[in-house]
Amino acid sequence: MKTVSLRLVVAALLAGIGLTALVVGSTYDLGSARRMGPGYFPVVLSAVLVLLALAEGVSAIVKRDPENPSSKVDWRPLLAILSAVAGFAITIAFFGLIPAFFVVIGLSTLSERGYGWKPAVILSIITCIGAWLLFSQLLGMALPLFRLGL
Amino acid sequence: MFENILLGFATAFTPENLAYCFLGVFLGTFIGVLPGLGSLAAISMLLPLTFYLEPTTALIMLGGIYYGGEYGGSIASILLNLPGTPSAAVTCLDGNPMAKQGRAGVALFITAIASFIGGSVGIVALMGFGPSIARLGLGFSPADYFALMLLGLVAAVTVGGGSVIKGLIMVVLGLLFGTIGTDVTTGDFRYTFDFLELRDGVSLVGMAMGLFGVSEVISSIRGSKTRTITEKVTARSMIPTRADIRKTFGPIARGSSIGGFLGALPGAGTVIAAFMAYATEVRLAKDKTRFGNGAIEGVAAPESANNAAAQTAFIPTLTIGIPGSATMSIMLGALMIHGISPGPLLISDHPTVFWGLIASFWIGNVFLLVLNIPLIGLWVRVLQFPYKYIYPVVIALICIGVFSMRTSVFDVSLVVIFGALGYLFQKTGYSPAPLILGFVLGPMLEENLRRAMLMARGDPVRMVSDPLTGSLLAISALMLVWAVLGGIRNIVAVRSKAKSVPLGEG
């Protein structure tokens, strides 16, 4: 039952994306079949997407998949890794690259219970040194290592 | 022809290109060995590193990462029964039983040899057919291009197996994501939602890293603790017996031909090539029970096939500018980033790029032979290294890679969104590869459709009545109908089975 509901949720999500694209796209100039405007292609696509997503939603209800352990959502690593990437984005914008590496690695290690902070710190230091050597020294990229504010 | 090959080797043999070719195959193998991360993730992660290189050098390195990843994937398959790349999944079937029988060394040796021969066959096919297909491409009208791309997208959905409807959803979603940004024809902004960053479109690397890199890492964390390698791979253990060598001749020859042919077709790719080659060997074998229990043919055939396919996949990408797989669409994106417009003129306009790249493929395959036979111990050690110390660094590298493309925080947040989407898709049986293909082909598809319709004065019948366009569209339609009918038959079969088997037991 759990997998059916997740399939349905994803189908609904896709239908939602299609519907939004349809509504927004219909404000663009459609043009004609001969001289297509910027709205023509996206509107056709989003209409097709909505139809396909509806069909998939129906098939998710009608045709039940057998319960499958690999289709269960692992919340812990999912949230840890996604927040690690988001944390990197926020930290690099305000504090620079080195703090961002500590944040992304620190949050990533929350994916597993009992990882401990020591390996996380060691990994962060190694990554910082490696990235500094590769990007700043070897490739000569101007990346902000440290900064405060925007 | 001959002077072109010489030109290619002259380009590839400069110290700089040799060094980057080696770096490419080395890093490609390294990432390919890591379970879950395939050549697609490897290329997108390392794409930013090539920005500072000459276009030819950059492509040589990216190409090396790509087929290096294909080699590396099989090592994890044999030793861990866990495919390092999707195309190496078939190798698990007989490679891992061989390892359990203490013949891991032989399996790895045959893999390296089969991959090398397969790769070489693919390169020869690329040299032989590439220029003539490009000449053919010069005569294509916008309508033909539109029909060809559509065929590629339909093939990606129908040939791969799995749910047709889910594949179509992924393609359409990818096409729709492709429309985000500035409309090429009119200059209007579409779906930018007032984000300045979206005017140039969604970042391909950000999208690929979210869909493939991040979501693969998330799902490979669980279960990573239970992996152990007990086999010792020594140089002595790699020496195959005379019977082994005799048994692999046929499978390698057949695998290379099957792979070389399928790789050049749109949508088929390395995974299908490996499966087809394996199935062929099983069909031909006198004693079918040996397969799945460590038959050496079951390692040689798919490995030669997927490496041949990896090389011939460059044919449509480089000669007419239409990538056949998601990985090739990233390569195409890399070409465009380096200011080379893909299409039938590429070979004549940039002969050093085309022939230099092909020559480097062969050099790279020689490097891989060295990396995979004498240095195999290195990769075994990489596999033994605990995954818990690898994935945080992989995530960090994904972040810095995406960020450094355009020094954009926005692109990194795209990784979060596509990572979540990719994970959801994976859990519900959607394959993100057609999405990437649709995303890259989308703008080209739309532009050619608009031009074709303008030339046909808005009359679709007129566009379809061209013999080439019409037949290409007809093939796409047939493939789609055939796949949908198969899907319906499946549903009927499942329903009737569900009726006969009481719920709870199935």
XYZ file of C-alpha atoms in Angstrom:
656
model
C 0.000 0.000 0.000
C 2.824 2.363 0.893
C 4.387 2.174 -2.586
C 1.066 2.809 -4.282
C 0.565 5.975 -2.306
C 4.095 7.232 -3.072
C 3.549 6.534 -6.772
C 0.322 8.473 -6.564
C 2.017 11.367 -4.797
C 4.669 11.586 -7.518
C 2.017 11.396 -10.257
C 0.097 14.191 -8.562
C 3.288 16.235 -8.240
C 3.978 15.817 -11.956
C 0.405 16.736 -12.847
C 0.827 19.824 -10.664
C 4.019 20.814 -12.473
C 2.245 20.329 -15.802
C -0.771 22.347 -14.732
C 1.376 25.236 -13.469
C 3.348 25.222 -16.716
C 0.086 25.208 -18.660
C -1.378 28.154 -16.753
C 1.831 30.225 -16.910
C 2.524 29.198 -20.522
C -0.886 30.260 -21.733
C 0.026 33.868 -20.884
C 2.763 33.738 -23.549
C 2.125 34.510 -27.212
C 0.872 31.312 -28.816
C 1.280 32.330 -32.437
C -0.040 30.040 -35.150
C 1.006 26.606 -36.376
C 2.896 28.318 -39.193
C 4.580 30.960 -37.080
C 4.788 29.507 -33.618
C 5.099 31.973 -30.778
C 7.098 31.373 -27.601
C 4.011 29.867 -25.958
C 3.143 27.188 -28.525
C 5.675 24.477 -27.680
C 5.469 24.806 -23.848
C 1.663 24.819 -23.830
C 1.460 21.666 -25.944
C 4.103 19.985 -23.777
C 2.477 20.874 -20.477
C -0.930 19.672 -21.703
C 0.668 16.347 -22.704
C 2.435 16.154 -19.319
C -0.831 16.656 -17.426
C -2.531 13.914 -19.455
C 0.356 11.479 -19.001
C 0.565 12.186 -15.264
C -3.176 11.578 -14.909
C -2.843 8.270 -16.769
C 0.037 7.282 -14.512
C -2.003 8.254 -11.461
C -4.878 6.034 -12.617
C -2.517 3.159 -13.290
C -0.991 3.612 -9.815
C -4.444 3.089 -8.317
C -5.530 0.257 -10.616
C -2.322 -1.734 -10.918
C -0.772 -2.331 -7.528
C 2.905 -3.105 -7.397
C 4.015 -5.791 -4.974
C 5.485 -4.390 -1.761
C 9.157 -3.846 -2.352
C 11.658 -2.922 0.368
C 13.855 -0.983 -2.089
C 11.044 1.455 -2.804
C 10.811 2.652 0.784
C 11.996 6.182 1.450
C 15.069 6.427 3.683
C 14.275 9.694 5.395
C 17.451 10.079 7.393
C 20.018 10.099 4.560
C 17.584 11.945 2.286
C 17.142 14.852 4.673
C 20.783 14.870 5.774
C 22.212 15.009 2.257
C 19.691 17.535 0.956
C 20.244 19.830 3.937
C 23.999 19.429 3.466
C 23.751 20.748 -0.090
C 21.391 23.527 0.984
C 23.738 24.360 3.864
C 26.615 24.621 1.422
C 24.636 27.058 -0.736
C 23.805 29.302 2.208
C 27.242 29.181 3.837
C 29.221 29.871 0.670
C 27.063 32.929 -0.017
C 27.770 34.473 3.380
C 30.989 33.014 4.773
C 33.021 31.604 1.883
C 34.308 28.250 0.742
C 36.089 26.825 3.774
C 33.179 27.175 6.218
C 30.905 25.827 3.475
C 32.978 22.643 3.206
C 32.732 22.093 6.968
C 28.960 22.569 6.805
C 28.381 20.265 3.829
C 30.538 17.457 5.223
C 29.270 17.871 8.760
C 25.629 17.674 7.689
C 26.311 14.783 5.284
C 27.670 12.647 8.107
C 24.304 12.912 9.869
C 23.052 10.354 7.298
C 24.265 7.587 9.544
C 23.760 7.139 13.256
C 26.899 7.353 15.386
C 29.250 8.774 12.765
C 31.042 10.938 15.303
C 32.395 14.432 14.805
C 36.095 13.534 14.640
C 36.087 11.824 11.221
C 33.821 14.606 9.937
C 36.338 17.285 10.971
C 39.267 15.336 9.530
C 37.419 14.789 6.240
C 36.544 18.489 6.057
C 40.163 19.538 6.587
C 41.399 17.108 3.918
C 38.730 18.282 1.465
C 39.581 21.952 2.088
C 43.266 21.388 1.455
C 42.562 19.284 -1.628
C 40.105 21.773 -3.081
C 42.416 24.687 -2.361
C 45.296 22.933 -4.131
C 43.157 21.911 -7.095
C 41.003 24.955 -7.689
C 43.067 27.875 -6.416
C 46.615 26.701 -7.069
C 46.337 24.390 -10.078
C 43.417 25.914 -11.978
C 43.798 29.475 -10.723
C 40.119 29.984 -9.986
C 39.170 32.929 -7.847
C 37.022 31.316 -5.191
C 36.257 33.154 -1.972
C 37.890 31.052 0.755
C 36.614 33.236 3.586
C 34.324 36.210 3.662
C 31.778 37.905 5.868
C 28.431 39.090 4.629
C 27.402 39.256 1.006
C 41.324 9.257 -44.379
C 44.849 8.144 -43.578
C 46.169 11.667 -43.136
C 43.204 12.432 -40.910
C 44.165 9.577 -38.625
C 47.735 10.876 -38.594
C 46.448 14.354 -37.763
C 44.454 12.816 -34.938
C 47.423 11.040 -33.441
C 49.585 14.148 -33.866
C 46.970 16.069 -31.858
C 46.521 13.421 -29.203
C 50.230 12.767 -28.715
C 51.138 16.210 -27.388
C 52.337 15.911 -23.784
C 49.440 18.007 -22.505
C 46.767 15.948 -24.234
C 48.406 12.695 -23.167
C 48.486 13.891 -19.568
C 44.838 14.938 -19.548
C 43.802 11.743 -21.310
C 45.507 9.763 -18.549
C 43.968 11.966 -15.852
C 40.564 11.468 -17.457
C 40.663 7.681 -17.619
C 42.156 7.538 -14.121
C 39.460 9.721 -12.540
C 36.782 8.022 -14.629
C 37.830 4.592 -13.417
C 38.028 5.888 -9.850
C 34.471 7.229 -9.882
C 33.232 4.246 -11.897
C 34.597 1.890 -9.235
C 32.547 3.626 -6.545
C 29.170 1.898 -6.425
C 26.251 3.997 -7.602
C 28.182 6.719 -9.328
C 28.465 6.097 -13.038
C 30.157 7.808 -15.928
C 27.358 10.361 -16.172
C 27.925 11.582 -12.629
C 31.670 11.449 -13.246
C 31.472 13.675 -16.314
C 29.198 16.224 -14.670
C 31.350 16.358 -11.533
C 34.543 16.912 -13.446
C 33.150 19.159 -16.196
C 34.105 22.374 -14.347
C 37.727 21.204 -14.236
C 37.881 21.288 -18.030
C 36.785 24.913 -18.377
C 40.319 26.162 -18.308
C 41.557 23.797 -20.979
C 41.666 24.000 -24.761
C 38.463 22.550 -26.270
C 40.259 19.522 -27.733
C 42.083 18.801 -24.488
C 38.886 19.256 -22.505
C 36.998 16.799 -24.699
C 39.840 14.298 -24.576
C 39.691 14.408 -20.789
C 35.891 14.167 -20.665
C 35.915 11.285 -23.140
C 38.479 9.513 -20.963
C 36.304 10.007 -17.883
C 33.382 8.511 -19.792
C 34.887 5.253 -21.021
C 37.129 5.025 -17.958
C 33.914 4.958 -15.927
C 32.641 2.093 -18.080
C 35.793 0.077 -17.299
C 35.690 0.897 -13.606
C 32.078 -0.135 -13.181
C 32.843 -3.754 -13.872
C 35.408 -3.996 -11.071
C 32.745 -3.326 -8.431
C 30.405 -5.756 -10.209
C 32.860 -8.619 -10.033
C 34.209 -8.059 -6.532
C 31.125 -6.774 -4.726
C 28.226 -8.038 -6.845
C 27.230 -4.373 -6.956
C 27.392 -2.651 -10.331
C 29.588 0.448 -10.253
C 27.781 1.668 -13.368
C 24.412 0.545 -14.770
C 26.006 -0.996 -17.862
C 28.092 -3.276 -15.656
C 25.010 -4.797 -14.025
C 25.091 -7.787 -16.381
C 28.694 -8.455 -15.474
C 27.548 -9.212 -11.920
C 25.660 -12.286 -13.134
C 28.749 -14.323 -13.899
C 31.565 -12.082 -12.667
C 30.636 -12.334 -9.018
C 30.188 -16.137 -9.037
C 33.652 -16.317 -10.597
C 35.005 -14.207 -7.739
C 33.293 -16.496 -5.216
C 35.052 -19.462 -6.840
C 38.371 -17.695 -6.286
C 38.681 -16.688 -9.927
C 38.246 -12.922 -9.431
C 41.643 -12.276 -10.972
C 40.780 -14.137 -14.160
C 37.417 -12.358 -14.395
C 39.109 -8.971 -14.027
C 41.758 -9.863 -16.578
C 39.214 -11.030 -19.154
C 37.133 -7.910 -18.443
C 40.077 -5.658 -19.217
C 40.947 -7.536 -22.409
C 37.318 -7.752 -23.578
C 36.807 -4.062 -22.839
C 39.930 -3.163 -24.763
C 38.948 -5.183 -27.829
C 35.371 -3.926 -27.678
C 36.572 -0.352 -27.348
C 38.963 -0.764 -30.289
C 36.212 -2.178 -32.508
C 34.004 0.754 -31.566
C 36.772 3.232 -32.422
C 37.309 1.654 -35.846
C 33.555 1.878 -36.498
C 33.606 5.515 -35.419
C 36.462 6.292 -37.822
C 34.902 4.346 -40.673
C 31.311 5.515 -40.464
C 31.612 8.923 -38.786
C 32.583 11.034 -41.827
C 30.076 9.411 -44.191
C 27.214 9.846 -41.724
C 28.201 13.499 -41.334
C 28.011 13.920 -45.139
C 24.554 12.396 -45.004
C 23.628 14.833 -42.239
C 24.514 17.842 -44.392
C 21.478 17.154 -46.556
C 18.994 17.054 -43.651
C 16.259 19.683 -43.539
C 14.925 21.120 -40.247
C 11.986 18.740 -40.552
C 14.377 15.773 -40.851
C 16.260 16.959 -37.779
C 13.048 17.302 -35.853
C 11.983 13.788 -36.856
C 15.414 12.341 -35.995
C 15.433 13.893 -32.530
C 11.905 12.711 -31.918
C 12.974 9.223 -32.948
C 15.873 9.408 -30.499
C 13.563 10.430 -27.666
C 10.988 7.759 -28.478
C 13.728 5.152 -28.717
C 15.090 6.190 -25.320
C 11.661 5.546 -23.826
C 10.648 2.364 -25.612
C 13.874 0.427 -26.122
C 15.019 0.554 -22.506
C 12.142 -1.470 -21.145
C 10.218 -0.390 -18.081
C 7.042 1.635 -18.066
C 6.437 3.518 -21.325
C 4.200 6.040 -19.660
C 6.805 6.879 -17.022
C 9.457 7.216 -19.723
C 7.230 9.532 -21.735
C 6.563 11.617 -18.643
C 10.306 11.972 -18.087
C 10.910 12.998 -21.720
C 8.110 15.564 -21.713
C 9.230 16.935 -18.347
C 12.766 17.230 -19.697
C 11.544 19.032 -22.825
C 9.525 21.360 -20.622
C 12.541 22.119 -18.399
C 14.395 22.828 -21.633
C 12.019 25.661 -22.484
C 12.943 27.548 -19.296
C 14.973 30.636 -20.137
C 15.198 32.909 -23.150
C 13.292 31.823 -26.268
C 15.895 31.566 -29.050
C 13.594 32.778 -31.811
C 11.865 35.748 -30.195
C 14.013 36.579 -27.173
C 11.073 36.353 -24.779
C 11.653 35.000 -21.266
C 9.781 31.811 -20.450
C 9.199 30.354 -16.983
C 11.930 32.506 -15.451
C 9.649 33.590 -12.560
C 11.752 36.785 -12.286
C 14.906 34.854 -11.423
C 17.800 36.449 -13.265
C 19.664 33.134 -13.171
C 16.944 31.336 -15.076
C 17.281 33.570 -18.129
C 20.173 31.407 -19.342
C 18.103 28.324 -18.633
C 18.414 25.643 -15.966
C 22.028 24.605 -15.373
C 22.565 21.225 -17.049
C 25.271 20.261 -14.586
C 23.150 21.264 -11.588
C 20.293 19.179 -12.921
C 22.443 16.143 -13.734
C 24.223 16.294 -10.380
C 20.932 16.401 -8.511
C 19.228 13.666 -10.523
C 22.183 11.296 -10.738
C 24.859 12.288 -8.222
C 22.959 13.307 -5.105
C 20.075 10.855 -5.404
C 22.442 7.945 -6.078
C 24.548 8.815 -3.036
C 21.442 8.995 -0.848
C 20.278 5.549 -1.873
C 23.694 3.923 -1.661
C 24.377 4.991 1.951
C 22.155 2.277 3.384
C 23.738 -1.121 3.076
C 27.200 0.276 2.491
C 28.445 -1.199 5.765
C 27.855 -4.791 4.762
C 30.215 -4.734 1.798
C 33.353 -6.752 2.193
C 35.923 -8.077 -0.199
C 37.598 -11.275 0.799
C 39.296 -12.176 -2.468
C 42.912 -11.298 -2.906
C 43.741 -10.234 -6.439
C 47.344 -10.978 -7.222
C 49.106 -10.792 -10.562
C 49.438 -14.570 -10.580
C 45.715 -15.097 -10.019
C 44.928 -13.035 -13.098
C 46.518 -15.432 -15.557
C 43.692 -17.191 -17.404
C 43.941 -20.838 -18.426
C 44.212 -21.858 -22.057
C 40.584 -23.025 -21.981
C 39.489 -19.623 -20.678
C 41.175 -17.848 -23.556
C 39.727 -20.214 -26.143
C 36.235 -19.786 -24.719
C 36.322 -16.000 -24.848
C 37.248 -15.478 -28.517
C 33.716 -15.920 -29.852
C 31.910 -13.961 -27.119
C 34.292 -11.008 -27.471
C 33.860 -10.923 -31.256
C 30.074 -11.171 -31.029
C 29.852 -8.781 -28.081
C 31.937 -6.145 -29.844
C 29.795 -6.291 -32.987
C 26.507 -6.198 -31.089
C 27.724 -3.346 -28.902
C 29.227 -1.403 -31.778
C 25.988 -1.599 -33.722
C 23.627 -0.806 -30.824
C 25.765 1.997 -29.439
C 25.361 4.040 -32.596
C 21.574 3.807 -32.514
C 19.676 6.449 -30.579
C 18.320 5.364 -27.239
C 19.960 1.957 -27.066
C 23.213 2.731 -25.285
C 25.646 0.676 -23.280
C 23.180 -0.987 -20.902
C 21.058 -2.538 -23.651
C 24.215 -3.526 -25.545
C 25.524 -5.445 -22.542
C 22.202 -7.210 -21.986
C 21.826 -8.150 -25.656
C 25.346 -9.546 -25.819
C 24.765 -11.634 -22.706
C 21.434 -12.932 -23.975
C 23.059 -13.899 -27.281
C 25.728 -15.937 -25.509
C 23.147 -17.732 -23.384
C 21.136 -18.566 -26.499
C 24.181 -19.883 -28.339
C 25.572 -21.914 -25.459
C 25.184 -25.698 -25.480
C 25.092 -25.871 -21.704
C 22.923 -22.975 -20.538
C 23.177 -23.890 -16.845
C 26.748 -22.645 -16.703
C 25.495 -19.070 -17.025
C 24.957 -17.407 -13.696
C 27.445 -19.809 -12.137
C 30.649 -18.168 -13.239
C 30.751 -18.700 -17.005
C 33.610 -16.692 -18.431
C 31.622 -15.982 -21.597
C 29.101 -14.163 -19.414
C 31.819 -11.685 -18.451
C 33.570 -11.341 -21.791
C 30.513 -10.709 -23.977
C 28.790 -7.898 -22.051
C 32.078 -6.160 -21.223
C 33.191 -6.057 -24.861
C 29.679 -4.942 -25.852
C 29.353 -2.059 -23.432
C 32.754 -0.657 -24.264
C 32.147 -0.938 -28.009
C 28.828 0.823 -27.494
C 30.491 3.499 -25.371
C 32.691 4.400 -28.347
C 30.111 4.188 -31.131
C 27.725 6.320 -29.056
C 29.936 9.184 -30.214
C 28.852 8.620 -33.845
C 25.458 10.381 -33.729
C 26.717 12.918 -31.181
C 29.735 14.087 -33.145
C 28.477 13.642 -36.704
C 24.933 15.001 -36.652
C 24.800 16.602 -33.223
C 22.075 14.376 -31.813
C 23.094 12.552 -28.639
C 21.682 9.058 -28.170
C 21.993 8.817 -24.395
C 21.966 11.011 -21.321
C 25.740 10.803 -20.945
C 26.218 11.797 -24.566
C 23.924 14.768 -24.062
C 26.254 15.980 -21.307
C 29.169 15.543 -23.739
C 27.215 17.597 -26.258
C 26.649 20.253 -23.602
C 30.400 20.260 -22.973
C 31.053 20.772 -26.694
C 28.757 23.785 -26.731
C 30.296 25.222 -23.548
C 33.634 25.096 -25.336
C 32.232 27.021 -28.285
C 32.028 24.150 -30.761
C 28.619 23.879 -32.389
C 27.756 20.227 -32.894
C 26.378 19.087 -36.223
C 27.436 17.652 -39.558
C 29.963 20.455 -40.070
C 31.961 19.550 -36.957
C 34.281 17.109 -38.719
C 35.166 19.493 -41.551
C 35.275 22.660 -39.401
C 37.172 21.188 -36.458
C 39.160 18.247 -37.841
C 41.653 18.388 -34.971
C 38.859 18.072 -32.420
C 37.224 15.111 -34.144
C 40.295 13.124 -35.166
C 42.273 14.102 -32.077
C 39.442 12.878 -29.893
C 39.225 9.563 -31.729
C 42.976 9.029 -31.534
C 42.845 9.820 -27.818
C 40.144 7.171 -27.371
C 42.538 4.553 -28.543
C 45.389 5.892 -26.419
C 43.004 6.045 -23.465
C 42.049 2.421 -23.995
C 45.727 1.470 -23.879
C 46.101 3.446 -20.627
C 43.095 1.605 -19.240
C 44.652 -1.722 -20.064
C 47.647 -0.695 -17.960
C 45.447 0.682 -15.188
C 43.330 -2.437 -15.069
C 45.876 -5.201 -15.266
C 49.101 -4.300 -13.450
C 47.435 -1.696 -11.211
C 44.275 -3.614 -10.364
C 45.309 -3.767 -6.707
C 44.829 -0.017 -6.460
C 41.143 -0.249 -7.399
C 40.583 -3.163 -5.063
C 41.954 -0.948 -2.308
C 39.591 1.872 -3.338
C 36.697 -0.554 -3.004
C 37.874 -1.687 0.399
C 38.010 1.882 1.653
C 34.929 2.456 3.858
C 32.147 4.175 1.907
C 31.315 6.329 4.953
C 34.499 8.328 4.374
C 33.781 8.693 0.659
C 30.246 9.986 0.309
C 30.583 13.212 2.356
C 33.523 14.186 0.145
C 31.569 13.262 -3.002
C 28.722 15.542 -1.894
C 31.191 18.336 -1.144
C 32.763 17.917 -4.598
C 29.344 17.981 -6.256
C 28.597 21.265 -4.471
C 31.866 22.960 -5.360
C 31.664 21.635 -8.918
C 28.215 23.066 -9.529
C 29.041 26.295 -7.736
C 32.223 26.922 -9.693
C 30.498 26.503 -13.087
C 28.960 29.969 -12.882
C 29.892 30.934 -9.283
C 26.196 30.698 -8.655
C 24.515 29.924 -5.345
C 21.280 29.535 -7.276
C 22.646 26.555 -9.204
C 23.575 24.803 -5.944
C 20.010 25.206 -4.710
C 18.856 23.615 -7.967
C 20.866 20.567 -6.917
C 18.716 20.332 -3.766
C 15.503 20.414 -5.805
C 16.683 17.956 -8.444
C 18.245 15.735 -5.797
C 14.880 15.425 -4.055
C 13.084 14.881 -7.366
C 15.651 12.334 -8.505
C 15.316 10.363 -5.285
C 11.517 10.345 -5.533
C 11.709 9.275 -9.187
C 14.100 6.487 -8.328
C 11.856 5.187 -5.567
C 8.804 5.160 -7.835
C 10.435 3.564 -10.871
C 11.122 6.560 -13.104
C 14.443 6.680 -14.922
C 15.924 10.196 -15.055
C 18.036 9.488 -18.169
C 15.264 10.344 -20.690
C 14.672 13.554 -18.726
C 18.246 14.734 -19.319
C 18.039 13.704 -22.974
C 14.788 15.633 -23.415
C 16.257 18.632 -21.618
C 19.263 18.849 -23.938
C 17.360 18.061 -27.130
C 14.386 20.284 -26.227
C 15.620 23.652 -27.495
C 16.962 22.087 -30.716
C 13.746 20.140 -31.211
C 11.632 23.263 -30.811
C 13.808 25.393 -33.084
C 13.751 22.820 -35.877
C 10.017 22.251 -35.491
C 9.350 25.971 -35.771
C 11.548 26.276 -38.831
C 10.038 23.208 -40.433
C 6.503 24.418 -39.859
C 7.381 27.816 -41.289
C 8.740 26.116 -44.418
C 5.689 23.890 -44.648
C 3.457 26.991 -44.264
C 1.879 25.642 -41.118
C 0.645 22.510 -42.815
C 1.736 19.390 -40.884
C 0.695 17.137 -43.775
C 3.138 18.895 -46.035
C 5.898 18.384 -43.497
C 5.152 14.682 -43.108
C 4.888 14.094 -46.861
C 8.661 14.468 -47.258
C 9.855 10.859 -47.641
C 12.679 10.983 -45.076
C 10.789 13.004 -42.463
C 7.681 10.937 -42.978
C 9.390 7.593 -42.617
C 11.347 8.709 -39.527
C 8.121 9.904 -37.898
C 6.397 6.679 -38.904
C 9.140 4.612 -37.246
C 8.746 6.647 -34.039
C 4.979 6.164 -34.129
C 5.323 2.420 -34.709
C 7.795 2.052 -31.845
C 5.461 3.936 -29.556
C 2.378 1.930 -30.547
C 4.276 -1.323 -30.201
C 5.553 -0.360 -26.737
C 2.141 0.827 -25.552
C 0.485 -2.378 -26.780
C 3.140 -4.354 -24.933
C 2.362 -2.297 -21.833
C -1.347 -3.040 -22.133
C -0.635 -6.734 -22.541
C 1.464 -6.515 -19.375
C -1.348 -4.921 -17.414
C -3.774 -7.580 -18.629
C -1.301 -10.294 -17.686
C -0.770 -8.834 -14.225
C -4.527 -8.484 -13.703
C -5.244 -12.056 -14.697
C -2.402 -13.314 -12.540
C -3.653 -11.218 -9.639
C -7.023 -12.912 -10.000
C -5.619 -16.432 -9.889
C -3.232 -15.766 -7.026
C -4.888 -14.643 -3.813
C -3.599 -11.317 -2.524
C -0.917 -11.563 0.088
C 0.857 -14.473 -1.512
C 2.048 -12.661 -4.612
